[in-house]
XYZ file of C-alpha atoms in Angstrom:
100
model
C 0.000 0.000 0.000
C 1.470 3.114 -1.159
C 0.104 6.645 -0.148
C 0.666 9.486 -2.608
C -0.760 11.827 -0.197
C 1.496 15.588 -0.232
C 1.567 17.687 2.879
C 3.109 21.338 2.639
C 5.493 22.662 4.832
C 3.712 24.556 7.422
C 0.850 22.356 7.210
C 3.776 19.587 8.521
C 5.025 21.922 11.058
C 1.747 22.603 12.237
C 0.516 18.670 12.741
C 4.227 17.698 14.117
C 3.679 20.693 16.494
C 7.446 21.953 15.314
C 9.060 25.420 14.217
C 9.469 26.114 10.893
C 13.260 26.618 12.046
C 13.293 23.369 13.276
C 12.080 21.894 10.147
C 14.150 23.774 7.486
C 17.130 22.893 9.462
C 15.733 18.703 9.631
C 15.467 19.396 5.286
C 18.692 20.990 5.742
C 20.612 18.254 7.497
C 19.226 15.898 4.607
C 16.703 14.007 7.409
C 13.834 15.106 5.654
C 13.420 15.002 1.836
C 10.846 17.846 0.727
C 9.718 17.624 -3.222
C 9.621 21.699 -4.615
C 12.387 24.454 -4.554
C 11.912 26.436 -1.619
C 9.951 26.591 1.679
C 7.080 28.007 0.061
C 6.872 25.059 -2.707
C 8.063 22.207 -0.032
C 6.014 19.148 -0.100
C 6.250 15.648 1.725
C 4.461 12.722 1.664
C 1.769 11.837 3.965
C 5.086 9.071 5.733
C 7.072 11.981 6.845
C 4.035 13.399 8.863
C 4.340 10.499 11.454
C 8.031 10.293 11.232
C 8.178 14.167 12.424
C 5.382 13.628 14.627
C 7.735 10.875 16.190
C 10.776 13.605 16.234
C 8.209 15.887 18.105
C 7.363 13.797 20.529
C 11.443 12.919 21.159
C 12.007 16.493 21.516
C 9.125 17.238 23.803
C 10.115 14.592 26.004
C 14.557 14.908 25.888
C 15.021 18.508 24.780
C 16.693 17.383 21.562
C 18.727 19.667 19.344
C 18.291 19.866 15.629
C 20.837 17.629 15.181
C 20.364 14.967 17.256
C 16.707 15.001 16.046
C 18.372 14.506 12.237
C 19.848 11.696 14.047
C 16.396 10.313 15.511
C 14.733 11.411 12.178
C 16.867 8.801 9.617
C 17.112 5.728 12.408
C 13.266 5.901 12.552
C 13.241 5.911 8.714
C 15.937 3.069 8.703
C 13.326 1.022 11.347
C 10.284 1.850 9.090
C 11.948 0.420 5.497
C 13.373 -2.382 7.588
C 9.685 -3.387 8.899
C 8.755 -3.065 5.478
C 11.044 -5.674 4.636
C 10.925 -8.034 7.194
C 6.753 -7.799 6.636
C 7.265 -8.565 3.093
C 10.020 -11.425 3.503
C 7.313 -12.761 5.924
C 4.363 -12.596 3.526
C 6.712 -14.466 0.744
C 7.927 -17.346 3.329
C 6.012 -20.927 3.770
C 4.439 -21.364 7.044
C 6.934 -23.395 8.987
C 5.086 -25.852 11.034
C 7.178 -27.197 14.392
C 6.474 -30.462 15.887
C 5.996 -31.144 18.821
């Protein structure tokens, strides 16, 4: 299931509950891939909003810098393809049956 759903970048700042600083400097840092040339024209897809909710949450709760949250922001990315995968690899494998 793909969603081709495109949030724009206050709209993102405003359901993650972070700065517009905050955010340019997550695109910035490379954490958060925006489609468009500018602030004004950003985009992302409707994934990023629960990623960045995530990195809301983390900063809420430990005080994180920017960069830290770039950190947070690409291992929670890394954990979401990696689910993908494993969910896939499990859809495509026989059912093992153990004896007992």
């Amino acid at each position: 299931l793909t969603c081709q759903a495109q949030v724009a970048f206050e709209e993102l700042a405003e359901l993650a509950g972070l700065s517009p600083e905050l955010l340019r400097a997550l695109v910035g840092s490379g954490a958060l891939p925006p489609t468009g040339s500018g602030p004004a024209q950003w985009h992302f897809t409707a994934e990023c909003v629960v990623s960045v909710r995530i990195v809301g949450r983390l900063r809420e709760d430990f005080d994180l810098d920017a960069n830290a949250l770039s950190v947070a922001l690409n291992l929670i990315e890394r954990i979401h393809g990696l689910e993908a995968q494993l969910q896939l690899v499990r859809s495509q494998a026989p059912v093992l049956r153990v004896k007992r």
